[in-house]
Amino acid sequence: MTTHSTAVVMGASSGLGAAVARLLAARGWRVGIAARRAQALERVKSEFAPGQIEAEVIDVNDPSAPLRLNALIDRLGGIDLYFHSSGVGWQNQQLDAAVELSTVETNVAGFTRMVTAAFNRMVQDGRPGHIAVISSVAGTKGLGPAPAYSASKAFDSCYIQALEQLARMRRLPISFTDVRPGFVATPLLNGAPYPMLMDCGHAARCIVGAVLARRHVAVVDWRWRVLVALWRRMPRWLWRRLKISAAESR
């Protein structure tokens, strides 16, 4: 048995979002899945019994996205878990401003738009809730090959930490999980070789386990926990001399 019954997975059309949605549904949750691609959502929905999964087309960068999220929650009959897996990221060593701004739009503005909407809906409903987000190990330090991506993921982690403190200050029964995966084999990596690349299914199982355990921070997987611990201990003078390859981790 789980402590939740309904979940919304934002960014559930492919990759980790779709994998997490499938795992939750397989455990008996009613799941609302959301993303920009309607056909991909319908494919996930068709794998389960009628009524177990509800789908809604939502673009996190659309100002109307919170209204669509609330409509999806209404169809579910409430929300116990909001899982945010919607994000973008590219290497951008030429520092193309359009790439940087597009990354910030989705990973910062879009992220904030949806997480605050989920938070406020839980407050409005007056029921215990859980907000889990996928940030990245890339938010640990500033990565030269992907400046906006690593900075935006640091924002996501810091924002969730702030909301956790805010919820406690307001005595709200909302818990939080910051999931920080390393490189995961998803379509966004286009089959390119990356160090310590994880299978999507393995990463999703680790993530669901961390969420159900209500861990505050979960670095996925153990190899990345070791590497991140080393990163944190590196002085700035050494870090800026490193040559690091970075890319979208979902």
JSON list of C-alpha atoms in Angstrom, two decimals:
[
{"chain": "A", "resi": 1, "resn": "MET", "atom": "CA", "xyz": [0.00, 0.00, 0.00]},
{"chain": "A", "resi": 2, "resn": "THR", "atom": "CA", "xyz": [1.15, 3.56, -0.66]},
{"chain": "A", "resi": 3, "resn": "THR", "atom": "CA", "xyz": [0.33, 6.70, 1.28]},
{"chain": "A", "resi": 4, "resn": "HIS", "atom": "CA", "xyz": [-0.96, 8.38, -1.87]},
{"chain": "A", "resi": 5, "resn": "SER", "atom": "CA", "xyz": [-3.77, 7.63, -4.29]},
{"chain": "A", "resi": 6, "resn": "THR", "atom": "CA", "xyz": [-3.58, 10.30, -7.01]},
{"chain": "A", "resi": 7, "resn": "ALA", "atom": "CA", "xyz": [-0.59, 11.81, -8.79]},
{"chain": "A", "resi": 8, "resn": "VAL", "atom": "CA", "xyz": [0.08, 14.25, -11.60]},
{"chain": "A", "resi": 9, "resn": "VAL", "atom": "CA", "xyz": [3.23, 13.71, -13.64]},
{"chain": "A", "resi": 10, "resn": "MET", "atom": "CA", "xyz": [4.23, 16.78, -15.65]},
{"chain": "A", "resi": 11, "resn": "GLY", "atom": "CA", "xyz": [6.40, 15.92, -18.64]},
{"chain": "A", "resi": 12, "resn": "ALA", "atom": "CA", "xyz": [5.03, 12.38, -18.97]},
{"chain": "A", "resi": 13, "resn": "SER", "atom": "CA", "xyz": [5.14, 11.96, -22.75]},
{"chain": "A", "resi": 14, "resn": "SER", "atom": "CA", "xyz": [8.55, 10.24, -22.78]},
{"chain": "A", "resi": 15, "resn": "GLY", "atom": "CA", "xyz": [11.72, 9.55, -20.83]},
{"chain": "A", "resi": 16, "resn": "LEU", "atom": "CA", "xyz": [11.72, 9.56, -17.05]},
{"chain": "A", "resi": 17, "resn": "GLY", "atom": "CA", "xyz": [8.33, 11.24, -16.77]},
{"chain": "A", "resi": 18, "resn": "ALA", "atom": "CA", "xyz": [6.59, 8.49, -18.76]},
{"chain": "A", "resi": 19, "resn": "ALA", "atom": "CA", "xyz": [8.52, 5.78, -16.91]},
{"chain": "A", "resi": 20, "resn": "VAL", "atom": "CA", "xyz": [7.57, 7.19, -13.50]},
{"chain": "A", "resi": 21, "resn": "ALA", "atom": "CA", "xyz": [3.92, 7.53, -14.54]},
{"chain": "A", "resi": 22, "resn": "ARG", "atom": "CA", "xyz": [3.86, 3.88, -15.63]},
{"chain": "A", "resi": 23, "resn": "LEU", "atom": "CA", "xyz": [5.43, 2.70, -12.38]},
{"chain": "A", "resi": 24, "resn": "LEU", "atom": "CA", "xyz": [2.94, 4.64, -10.26]},
{"chain": "A", "resi": 25, "resn": "ALA", "atom": "CA", "xyz": [0.00, 3.36, -12.31]},
{"chain": "A", "resi": 26, "resn": "ALA", "atom": "CA", "xyz": [1.31, -0.19, -12.01]},
{"chain": "A", "resi": 27, "resn": "ARG", "atom": "CA", "xyz": [1.24, 0.28, -8.22]},
{"chain": "A", "resi": 28, "resn": "GLY", "atom": "CA", "xyz": [-2.45, 1.19, -8.38]},
{"chain": "A", "resi": 29, "resn": "TRP", "atom": "CA", "xyz": [-2.28, 4.98, -8.35]},
{"chain": "A", "resi": 30, "resn": "ARG", "atom": "CA", "xyz": [-4.67, 7.10, -10.40]},
{"chain": "A", "resi": 31, "resn": "VAL", "atom": "CA", "xyz": [-2.31, 9.18, -12.48]},
{"chain": "A", "resi": 32, "resn": "GLY", "atom": "CA", "xyz": [-2.79, 12.37, -14.42]},
{"chain": "A", "resi": 33, "resn": "ILE", "atom": "CA", "xyz": [-0.20, 12.70, -17.17]},
{"chain": "A", "resi": 34, "resn": "ALA", "atom": "CA", "xyz": [0.62, 15.98, -18.87]},
{"chain": "A", "resi": 35, "resn": "ALA", "atom": "CA", "xyz": [2.95, 17.21, -21.61]},
{"chain": "A", "resi": 36, "resn": "ARG", "atom": "CA", "xyz": [2.80, 19.02, -24.93]},
{"chain": "A", "resi": 37, "resn": "ARG", "atom": "CA", "xyz": [2.44, 15.93, -27.17]},
{"chain": "A", "resi": 38, "resn": "ALA", "atom": "CA", "xyz": [-1.10, 14.56, -27.16]},
{"chain": "A", "resi": 39, "resn": "GLN", "atom": "CA", "xyz": [-0.35, 11.38, -29.13]},
{"chain": "A", "resi": 40, "resn": "ALA", "atom": "CA", "xyz": [2.48, 10.37, -26.82]},
{"chain": "A", "resi": 41, "resn": "LEU", "atom": "CA", "xyz": [0.25, 10.88, -23.78]},
{"chain": "A", "resi": 42, "resn": "GLU", "atom": "CA", "xyz": [-2.48, 8.76, -25.33]},
{"chain": "A", "resi": 43, "resn": "ARG", "atom": "CA", "xyz": [-0.01, 5.93, -25.92]},
{"chain": "A", "resi": 44, "resn": "VAL", "atom": "CA", "xyz": [0.87, 5.86, -22.22]},
{"chain": "A", "resi": 45, "resn": "LYS", "atom": "CA", "xyz": [-2.80, 6.11, -21.25]},
{"chain": "A", "resi": 46, "resn": "SER", "atom": "CA", "xyz": [-3.77, 3.20, -23.53]},
{"chain": "A", "resi": 47, "resn": "GLU", "atom": "CA", "xyz": [-1.50, 0.81, -21.62]},
{"chain": "A", "resi": 48, "resn": "PHE", "atom": "CA", "xyz": [-3.75, 0.84, -18.55]},
{"chain": "A", "resi": 49, "resn": "ALA", "atom": "CA", "xyz": [-7.36, 0.21, -17.65]},
{"chain": "A", "resi": 50, "resn": "PRO", "atom": "CA", "xyz": [-9.90, 2.92, -18.53]},
{"chain": "A", "resi": 51, "resn": "GLY", "atom": "CA", "xyz": [-10.07, 5.58, -15.85]},
{"chain": "A", "resi": 52, "resn": "GLN", "atom": "CA", "xyz": [-6.72, 4.82, -14.25]},
{"chain": "A", "resi": 53, "resn": "ILE", "atom": "CA", "xyz": [-4.88, 7.45, -16.25]},
{"chain": "A", "resi": 54, "resn": "GLU", "atom": "CA", "xyz": [-6.15, 10.88, -17.23]},
{"chain": "A", "resi": 55, "resn": "ALA", "atom": "CA", "xyz": [-4.27, 12.92, -19.84]},
{"chain": "A", "resi": 56, "resn": "GLU", "atom": "CA", "xyz": [-4.06, 16.65, -20.43]},
{"chain": "A", "resi": 57, "resn": "VAL", "atom": "CA", "xyz": [-2.03, 18.58, -22.99]},
{"chain": "A", "resi": 58, "resn": "ILE", "atom": "CA", "xyz": [-0.07, 21.20, -21.05]},
{"chain": "A", "resi": 59, "resn": "ASP", "atom": "CA", "xyz": [2.79, 23.44, -22.12]},
{"chain": "A", "resi": 60, "resn": "VAL", "atom": "CA", "xyz": [4.52, 24.69, -18.97]},
{"chain": "A", "resi": 61, "resn": "ASN", "atom": "CA", "xyz": [5.46, 27.88, -20.80]},
{"chain": "A", "resi": 62, "resn": "ASP", "atom": "CA", "xyz": [1.82, 28.76, -21.53]},
{"chain": "A", "resi": 63, "resn": "PRO", "atom": "CA", "xyz": [0.33, 31.22, -19.01]},
{"chain": "A", "resi": 64, "resn": "SER", "atom": "CA", "xyz": [-2.87, 29.12, -19.06]},
{"chain": "A", "resi": 65, "resn": "ALA", "atom": "CA", "xyz": [-0.98, 26.00, -17.90]},
{"chain": "A", "resi": 66, "resn": "PRO", "atom": "CA", "xyz": [-2.07, 26.30, -14.23]},
{"chain": "A", "resi": 67, "resn": "LEU", "atom": "CA", "xyz": [-5.72, 26.31, -15.33]},
{"chain": "A", "resi": 68, "resn": "ARG", "atom": "CA", "xyz": [-5.15, 23.12, -17.30]},
{"chain": "A", "resi": 69, "resn": "LEU", "atom": "CA", "xyz": [-3.35, 21.56, -14.35]},
{"chain": "A", "resi": 70, "resn": "ASN", "atom": "CA", "xyz": [-6.28, 22.32, -12.07]},
{"chain": "A", "resi": 71, "resn": "ALA", "atom": "CA", "xyz": [-8.68, 20.88, -14.62]},
{"chain": "A", "resi": 72, "resn": "LEU", "atom": "CA", "xyz": [-6.64, 17.67, -14.66]},
{"chain": "A", "resi": 73, "resn": "ILE", "atom": "CA", "xyz": [-6.62, 17.55, -10.85]},
{"chain": "A", "resi": 74, "resn": "ASP", "atom": "CA", "xyz": [-10.40, 18.01, -10.83]},
{"chain": "A", "resi": 75, "resn": "ARG", "atom": "CA", "xyz": [-10.79, 14.97, -13.09]},
{"chain": "A", "resi": 76, "resn": "LEU", "atom": "CA", "xyz": [-8.60, 12.94, -10.73]},
{"chain": "A", "resi": 77, "resn": "GLY", "atom": "CA", "xyz": [-10.67, 14.04, -7.74]},
{"chain": "A", "resi": 78, "resn": "GLY", "atom": "CA", "xyz": [-7.73, 15.73, -6.02]},
{"chain": "A", "resi": 79, "resn": "ILE", "atom": "CA", "xyz": [-3.96, 15.48, -5.87]},
{"chain": "A", "resi": 80, "resn": "ASP", "atom": "CA", "xyz": [-1.66, 13.77, -3.40]},
{"chain": "A", "resi": 81, "resn": "LEU", "atom": "CA", "xyz": [1.57, 13.89, -5.43]},
{"chain": "A", "resi": 82, "resn": "TYR", "atom": "CA", "xyz": [2.78, 16.38, -8.00]},
{"chain": "A", "resi": 83, "resn": "PHE", "atom": "CA", "xyz": [5.83, 15.11, -9.92]},
{"chain": "A", "resi": 84, "resn": "HIS", "atom": "CA", "xyz": [7.60, 17.61, -12.19]},
{"chain": "A", "resi": 85, "resn": "SER", "atom": "CA", "xyz": [9.70, 16.07, -14.95]},
{"chain": "A", "resi": 86, "resn": "SER", "atom": "CA", "xyz": [9.38, 18.78, -17.58]},
{"chain": "A", "resi": 87, "resn": "GLY", "atom": "CA", "xyz": [12.69, 20.34, -18.57]},
{"chain": "A", "resi": 88, "resn": "VAL", "atom": "CA", "xyz": [15.13, 21.01, -21.40]},
{"chain": "A", "resi": 89, "resn": "GLY", "atom": "CA", "xyz": [18.86, 21.34, -21.70]},
{"chain": "A", "resi": 90, "resn": "TRP", "atom": "CA", "xyz": [21.62, 21.59, -24.26]},
{"chain": "A", "resi": 91, "resn": "GLN", "atom": "CA", "xyz": [25.34, 22.01, -24.38]},
{"chain": "A", "resi": 92, "resn": "ASN", "atom": "CA", "xyz": [25.95, 25.58, -25.45]},
{"chain": "A", "resi": 93, "resn": "GLN", "atom": "CA", "xyz": [29.67, 26.27, -25.55]},
{"chain": "A", "resi": 94, "resn": "GLN", "atom": "CA", "xyz": [29.14, 28.99, -28.17]},
{"chain": "A", "resi": 95, "resn": "LEU", "atom": "CA", "xyz": [26.82, 30.71, -25.67]},
{"chain": "A", "resi": 96, "resn": "ASP", "atom": "CA", "xyz": [23.95, 31.25, -28.08]},
{"chain": "A", "resi": 97, "resn": "ALA", "atom": "CA", "xyz": [21.68, 33.62, -26.16]},
{"chain": "A", "resi": 98, "resn": "ALA", "atom": "CA", "xyz": [18.53, 32.11, -27.67]},
{"chain": "A", "resi": 99, "resn": "VAL", "atom": "CA", "xyz": [19.46, 28.68, -26.33]},
{"chain": "A", "resi": 100, "resn": "GLU", "atom": "CA", "xyz": [20.20, 30.08, -22.89]},
{"chain": "A", "resi": 101, "resn": "LEU", "atom": "CA", "xyz": [16.94, 32.03, -22.71]},
{"chain": "A", "resi": 102, "resn": "SER", "atom": "CA", "xyz": [14.87, 29.09, -23.97]},
{"chain": "A", "resi": 103, "resn": "THR", "atom": "CA", "xyz": [16.39, 26.90, -21.26]},
{"chain": "A", "resi": 104, "resn": "VAL", "atom": "CA", "xyz": [15.62, 29.45, -18.57]},
{"chain": "A", "resi": 105, "resn": "GLU", "atom": "CA", "xyz": [12.07, 29.90, -19.86]},
{"chain": "A", "resi": 106, "resn": "THR", "atom": "CA", "xyz": [11.25, 26.21, -19.40]},
{"chain": "A", "resi": 107, "resn": "ASN", "atom": "CA", "xyz": [13.47, 25.22, -16.48]},
{"chain": "A", "resi": 108, "resn": "VAL", "atom": "CA", "xyz": [12.95, 28.34, -14.38]},
{"chain": "A", "resi": 109, "resn": "ALA", "atom": "CA", "xyz": [9.80, 30.21, -15.43]},
{"chain": "A", "resi": 110, "resn": "GLY", "atom": "CA", "xyz": [7.85, 27.12, -16.53]},
{"chain": "A", "resi": 111, "resn": "PHE", "atom": "CA", "xyz": [9.04, 25.17, -13.50]},
{"chain": "A", "resi": 112, "resn": "THR", "atom": "CA", "xyz": [8.00, 27.95, -11.13]},
{"chain": "A", "resi": 113, "resn": "ARG", "atom": "CA", "xyz": [4.64, 28.37, -12.84]},
{"chain": "A", "resi": 114, "resn": "MET", "atom": "CA", "xyz": [3.70, 24.72, -12.38]},
{"chain": "A", "resi": 115, "resn": "VAL", "atom": "CA", "xyz": [5.22, 24.04, -8.95]},
{"chain": "A", "resi": 116, "resn": "THR", "atom": "CA", "xyz": [3.54, 27.09, -7.44]},
{"chain": "A", "resi": 117, "resn": "ALA", "atom": "CA", "xyz": [0.24, 26.05, -9.02]},
{"chain": "A", "resi": 118, "resn": "ALA", "atom": "CA", "xyz": [0.54, 22.58, -7.49]},
{"chain": "A", "resi": 119, "resn": "PHE", "atom": "CA", "xyz": [1.55, 24.03, -4.11]},
{"chain": "A", "resi": 120, "resn": "ASN", "atom": "CA", "xyz": [-1.37, 26.46, -4.04]},
{"chain": "A", "resi": 121, "resn": "ARG", "atom": "CA", "xyz": [-3.84, 23.77, -5.10]},
{"chain": "A", "resi": 122, "resn": "MET", "atom": "CA", "xyz": [-2.73, 21.58, -2.20]},
{"chain": "A", "resi": 123, "resn": "VAL", "atom": "CA", "xyz": [-3.15, 24.52, 0.17]},
{"chain": "A", "resi": 124, "resn": "GLN", "atom": "CA", "xyz": [-6.59, 25.24, -1.28]},
{"chain": "A", "resi": 125, "resn": "ASP", "atom": "CA", "xyz": [-7.72, 21.62, -0.89]},
{"chain": "A", "resi": 126, "resn": "GLY", "atom": "CA", "xyz": [-6.41, 21.43, 2.66]},
{"chain": "A", "resi": 127, "resn": "ARG", "atom": "CA", "xyz": [-5.10, 17.90, 2.30]},
{"chain": "A", "resi": 128, "resn": "PRO", "atom": "CA", "xyz": [-1.60, 16.48, 2.80]},
{"chain": "A", "resi": 129, "resn": "GLY", "atom": "CA", "xyz": [0.46, 16.67, -0.36]},
{"chain": "A", "resi": 130, "resn": "HIS", "atom": "CA", "xyz": [3.86, 15.85, -1.78]},
{"chain": "A", "resi": 131, "resn": "ILE", "atom": "CA", "xyz": [5.76, 17.75, -4.46]},
{"chain": "A", "resi": 132, "resn": "ALA", "atom": "CA", "xyz": [8.66, 15.97, -6.15]},
{"chain": "A", "resi": 133, "resn": "VAL", "atom": "CA", "xyz": [10.78, 17.49, -8.91]},
{"chain": "A", "resi": 134, "resn": "ILE", "atom": "CA", "xyz": [13.57, 16.32, -11.14]},
{"chain": "A", "resi": 135, "resn": "SER", "atom": "CA", "xyz": [16.45, 18.77, -10.98]},
{"chain": "A", "resi": 136, "resn": "SER", "atom": "CA", "xyz": [19.88, 17.33, -11.86]},
{"chain": "A", "resi": 137, "resn": "VAL", "atom": "CA", "xyz": [23.39, 16.67, -10.59]},
{"chain": "A", "resi": 138, "resn": "ALA", "atom": "CA", "xyz": [24.24, 19.47, -13.04]},
{"chain": "A", "resi": 139, "resn": "GLY", "atom": "CA", "xyz": [22.91, 21.92, -10.46]},
{"chain": "A", "resi": 140, "resn": "THR", "atom": "CA", "xyz": [25.73, 21.03, -8.07]},
{"chain": "A", "resi": 141, "resn": "LYS", "atom": "CA", "xyz": [28.30, 23.28, -9.75]},
{"chain": "A", "resi": 142, "resn": "GLY", "atom": "CA", "xyz": [28.31, 25.65, -12.69]},
{"chain": "A", "resi": 143, "resn": "LEU", "atom": "CA", "xyz": [29.02, 23.56, -15.82]},
{"chain": "A", "resi": 144, "resn": "GLY", "atom": "CA", "xyz": [30.86, 25.48, -18.54]},
{"chain": "A", "resi": 145, "resn": "PRO", "atom": "CA", "xyz": [29.45, 23.49, -21.48]},
{"chain": "A", "resi": 146, "resn": "ALA", "atom": "CA", "xyz": [25.85, 24.10, -20.33]},
{"chain": "A", "resi": 147, "resn": "PRO", "atom": "CA", "xyz": [25.64, 27.35, -18.36]},
{"chain": "A", "resi": 148, "resn": "ALA", "atom": "CA", "xyz": [21.88, 27.98, -18.37]},
{"chain": "A", "resi": 149, "resn": "TYR", "atom": "CA", "xyz": [21.09, 24.31, -17.83]},
{"chain": "A", "resi": 150, "resn": "SER", "atom": "CA", "xyz": [23.27, 23.91, -14.73]},
{"chain": "A", "resi": 151, "resn": "ALA", "atom": "CA", "xyz": [22.17, 27.30, -13.33]},
{"chain": "A", "resi": 152, "resn": "SER", "atom": "CA", "xyz": [18.50, 26.53, -13.92]},
{"chain": "A", "resi": 153, "resn": "LYS", "atom": "CA", "xyz": [18.81, 23.19, -12.15]},
{"chain": "A", "resi": 154, "resn": "ALA", "atom": "CA", "xyz": [20.46, 24.90, -9.20]},
{"chain": "A", "resi": 155, "resn": "PHE", "atom": "CA", "xyz": [17.47, 27.25, -9.14]},
{"chain": "A", "resi": 156, "resn": "ASP", "atom": "CA", "xyz": [15.06, 24.30, -9.11]},
{"chain": "A", "resi": 157, "resn": "SER", "atom": "CA", "xyz": [16.82, 22.69, -6.16]},
{"chain": "A", "resi": 158, "resn": "CYS", "atom": "CA", "xyz": [17.01, 25.94, -4.21]},
{"chain": "A", "resi": 159, "resn": "TYR", "atom": "CA", "xyz": [13.37, 26.74, -4.94]},
{"chain": "A", "resi": 160, "resn": "ILE", "atom": "CA", "xyz": [12.17, 23.41, -3.60]},
{"chain": "A", "resi": 161, "resn": "GLN", "atom": "CA", "xyz": [14.31, 23.88, -0.49]},
{"chain": "A", "resi": 162, "resn": "ALA", "atom": "CA", "xyz": [12.72, 27.30, 0.01]},
{"chain": "A", "resi": 163, "resn": "LEU", "atom": "CA", "xyz": [9.20, 25.92, -0.42]},
{"chain": "A", "resi": 164, "resn": "GLU", "atom": "CA", "xyz": [9.99, 23.20, 2.10]},
{"chain": "A", "resi": 165, "resn": "GLN", "atom": "CA", "xyz": [10.91, 25.85, 4.64]},
{"chain": "A", "resi": 166, "resn": "LEU", "atom": "CA", "xyz": [7.88, 27.95, 3.70]},
{"chain": "A", "resi": 167, "resn": "ALA", "atom": "CA", "xyz": [5.51, 25.03, 4.16]},
{"chain": "A", "resi": 168, "resn": "ARG", "atom": "CA", "xyz": [6.97, 24.37, 7.59]},
{"chain": "A", "resi": 169, "resn": "MET", "atom": "CA", "xyz": [6.66, 28.05, 8.54]},
{"chain": "A", "resi": 170, "resn": "ARG", "atom": "CA", "xyz": [3.00, 28.00, 7.50]},
{"chain": "A", "resi": 171, "resn": "ARG", "atom": "CA", "xyz": [2.45, 24.60, 9.13]},
{"chain": "A", "resi": 172, "resn": "LEU", "atom": "CA", "xyz": [1.27, 23.09, 5.86]},
{"chain": "A", "resi": 173, "resn": "PRO", "atom": "CA", "xyz": [1.21, 19.29, 5.46]},
{"chain": "A", "resi": 174, "resn": "ILE", "atom": "CA", "xyz": [3.21, 19.35, 2.22]},
{"chain": "A", "resi": 175, "resn": "SER", "atom": "CA", "xyz": [6.45, 17.41, 1.80]},
{"chain": "A", "resi": 176, "resn": "PHE", "atom": "CA", "xyz": [9.08, 17.73, -0.92]},
{"chain": "A", "resi": 177, "resn": "THR", "atom": "CA", "xyz": [11.58, 15.59, -2.80]},
{"chain": "A", "resi": 178, "resn": "ASP", "atom": "CA", "xyz": [14.39, 16.98, -4.96]},
{"chain": "A", "resi": 179, "resn": "VAL", "atom": "CA", "xyz": [15.49, 14.24, -7.37]},
{"chain": "A", "resi": 180, "resn": "ARG", "atom": "CA", "xyz": [18.93, 14.79, -8.91]},
{"chain": "A", "resi": 181, "resn": "PRO", "atom": "CA", "xyz": [19.73, 12.22, -11.61]},
{"chain": "A", "resi": 182, "resn": "GLY", "atom": "CA", "xyz": [22.93, 11.86, -13.57]},
{"chain": "A", "resi": 183, "resn": "PHE", "atom": "CA", "xyz": [22.91, 11.00, -17.28]},
{"chain": "A", "resi": 184, "resn": "VAL", "atom": "CA", "xyz": [19.94, 8.83, -18.24]},
{"chain": "A", "resi": 185, "resn": "ALA", "atom": "CA", "xyz": [19.44, 7.06, -21.58]},
{"chain": "A", "resi": 186, "resn": "THR", "atom": "CA", "xyz": [16.41, 8.89, -22.96]},
{"chain": "A", "resi": 187, "resn": "PRO", "atom": "CA", "xyz": [15.53, 10.27, -26.43]},
{"chain": "A", "resi": 188, "resn": "LEU", "atom": "CA", "xyz": [16.90, 13.68, -25.40]},
{"chain": "A", "resi": 189, "resn": "LEU", "atom": "CA", "xyz": [20.43, 12.29, -25.34]},
{"chain": "A", "resi": 190, "resn": "ASN", "atom": "CA", "xyz": [20.02, 11.00, -28.92]},
{"chain": "A", "resi": 191, "resn": "GLY", "atom": "CA", "xyz": [21.96, 7.80, -28.22]},
{"chain": "A", "resi": 192, "resn": "ALA", "atom": "CA", "xyz": [25.24, 9.67, -27.68]},
{"chain": "A", "resi": 193, "resn": "PRO", "atom": "CA", "xyz": [27.84, 8.17, -25.30]},
{"chain": "A", "resi": 194, "resn": "TYR", "atom": "CA", "xyz": [27.92, 9.77, -21.85]},
{"chain": "A", "resi": 195, "resn": "PRO", "atom": "CA", "xyz": [29.83, 8.75, -18.73]},
{"chain": "A", "resi": 196, "resn": "MET", "atom": "CA", "xyz": [27.96, 6.58, -16.21]},
{"chain": "A", "resi": 197, "resn": "LEU", "atom": "CA", "xyz": [24.88, 6.51, -18.43]},
{"chain": "A", "resi": 198, "resn": "MET", "atom": "CA", "xyz": [21.91, 4.94, -16.64]},
{"chain": "A", "resi": 199, "resn": "ASP", "atom": "CA", "xyz": [19.11, 2.84, -18.08]},
{"chain": "A", "resi": 200, "resn": "CYS", "atom": "CA", "xyz": [15.84, 4.79, -17.95]},
{"chain": "A", "resi": 201, "resn": "GLY", "atom": "CA", "xyz": [13.97, 1.95, -16.23]},
{"chain": "A", "resi": 202, "resn": "HIS", "atom": "CA", "xyz": [16.61, 1.64, -13.53]},
{"chain": "A", "resi": 203, "resn": "ALA", "atom": "CA", "xyz": [16.64, 5.39, -12.92]},
{"chain": "A", "resi": 204, "resn": "ALA", "atom": "CA", "xyz": [12.83, 5.53, -12.76]},
{"chain": "A", "resi": 205, "resn": "ARG", "atom": "CA", "xyz": [12.70, 2.74, -10.19]},
{"chain": "A", "resi": 206, "resn": "CYS", "atom": "CA", "xyz": [15.27, 4.55, -8.05]},
{"chain": "A", "resi": 207, "resn": "ILE", "atom": "CA", "xyz": [13.26, 7.75, -8.35]},
{"chain": "A", "resi": 208, "resn": "VAL", "atom": "CA", "xyz": [9.93, 6.18, -7.41]},
{"chain": "A", "resi": 209, "resn": "GLY", "atom": "CA", "xyz": [11.57, 4.49, -4.44]},
{"chain": "A", "resi": 210, "resn": "ALA", "atom": "CA", "xyz": [12.96, 7.82, -3.24]},
{"chain": "A", "resi": 211, "resn": "VAL", "atom": "CA", "xyz": [9.63, 9.58, -3.70]},
{"chain": "A", "resi": 212, "resn": "LEU", "atom": "CA", "xyz": [7.66, 6.92, -1.84]},
{"chain": "A", "resi": 213, "resn": "ALA", "atom": "CA", "xyz": [10.22, 7.07, 0.97]},
{"chain": "A", "resi": 214, "resn": "ARG", "atom": "CA", "xyz": [9.70, 10.88, 1.04]},
{"chain": "A", "resi": 215, "resn": "ARG", "atom": "CA", "xyz": [13.41, 11.55, 0.83]},
{"chain": "A", "resi": 216, "resn": "HIS", "atom": "CA", "xyz": [14.24, 15.26, 0.84]},
{"chain": "A", "resi": 217, "resn": "VAL", "atom": "CA", "xyz": [17.08, 14.92, -1.67]},
{"chain": "A", "resi": 218, "resn": "ALA", "atom": "CA", "xyz": [17.82, 11.90, -3.86]},
{"chain": "A", "resi": 219, "resn": "VAL", "atom": "CA", "xyz": [20.89, 11.73, -6.11]},
{"chain": "A", "resi": 220, "resn": "VAL", "atom": "CA", "xyz": [20.40, 8.94, -8.67]},
{"chain": "A", "resi": 221, "resn": "ASP", "atom": "CA", "xyz": [22.25, 6.58, -8.60]},
{"chain": "A", "resi": 222, "resn": "TRP", "atom": "CA", "xyz": [25.03, 5.56, -6.16]},
{"chain": "A", "resi": 223, "resn": "ARG", "atom": "CA", "xyz": [27.82, 6.28, -8.65]},
{"chain": "A", "resi": 224, "resn": "TRP", "atom": "CA", "xyz": [26.58, 9.82, -9.08]},
{"chain": "A", "resi": 225, "resn": "ARG", "atom": "CA", "xyz": [26.29, 10.24, -5.31]},
{"chain": "A", "resi": 226, "resn": "VAL", "atom": "CA", "xyz": [30.01, 9.49, -5.07]},
{"chain": "A", "resi": 227, "resn": "LEU", "atom": "CA", "xyz": [30.89, 11.86, -7.92]},
{"chain": "A", "resi": 228, "resn": "VAL", "atom": "CA", "xyz": [28.70, 14.68, -6.60]},
{"chain": "A", "resi": 229, "resn": "ALA", "atom": "CA", "xyz": [30.31, 14.34, -3.17]},
{"chain": "A", "resi": 230, "resn": "LEU", "atom": "CA", "xyz": [33.70, 14.86, -4.85]},
{"chain": "A", "resi": 231, "resn": "TRP", "atom": "CA", "xyz": [32.42, 17.81, -6.87]},
{"chain": "A", "resi": 232, "resn": "ARG", "atom": "CA", "xyz": [31.19, 19.54, -3.73]},
{"chain": "A", "resi": 233, "resn": "ARG", "atom": "CA", "xyz": [34.62, 19.31, -2.14]},
{"chain": "A", "resi": 234, "resn": "MET", "atom": "CA", "xyz": [36.51, 20.80, -5.06]},
{"chain": "A", "resi": 235, "resn": "PRO", "atom": "CA", "xyz": [37.76, 24.37, -4.51]},
{"chain": "A", "resi": 236, "resn": "ARG", "atom": "CA", "xyz": [36.73, 26.96, -7.09]},
{"chain": "A", "resi": 237, "resn": "TRP", "atom": "CA", "xyz": [40.28, 27.35, -8.40]},
{"chain": "A", "resi": 238, "resn": "LEU", "atom": "CA", "xyz": [40.36, 23.64, -9.30]},
{"chain": "A", "resi": 239, "resn": "TRP", "atom": "CA", "xyz": [36.79, 23.45, -10.61]},
{"chain": "A", "resi": 240, "resn": "ARG", "atom": "CA", "xyz": [37.25, 26.22, -13.16]},
{"chain": "A", "resi": 241, "resn": "ARG", "atom": "CA", "xyz": [40.23, 24.37, -14.64]},
{"chain": "A", "resi": 242, "resn": "LEU", "atom": "CA", "xyz": [38.29, 21.14, -15.28]},
{"chain": "A", "resi": 243, "resn": "LYS", "atom": "CA", "xyz": [37.07, 20.13, -18.71]},
{"chain": "A", "resi": 244, "resn": "ILE", "atom": "CA", "xyz": [33.55, 18.74, -18.23]},
{"chain": "A", "resi": 245, "resn": "SER", "atom": "CA", "xyz": [31.06, 17.29, -20.68]},
{"chain": "A", "resi": 246, "resn": "ALA", "atom": "CA", "xyz": [27.47, 18.10, -19.81]},
{"chain": "A", "resi": 247, "resn": "ALA", "atom": "CA", "xyz": [24.05, 17.46, -21.34]},
{"chain": "A", "resi": 248, "resn": "GLU", "atom": "CA", "xyz": [20.38, 17.09, -20.50]},
{"chain": "A", "resi": 249, "resn": "SER", "atom": "CA", "xyz": [20.10, 14.34, -17.87]},
{"chain": "A", "resi": 250, "resn": "ARG", "atom": "CA", "xyz": [16.58, 13.04, -18.46]}
]
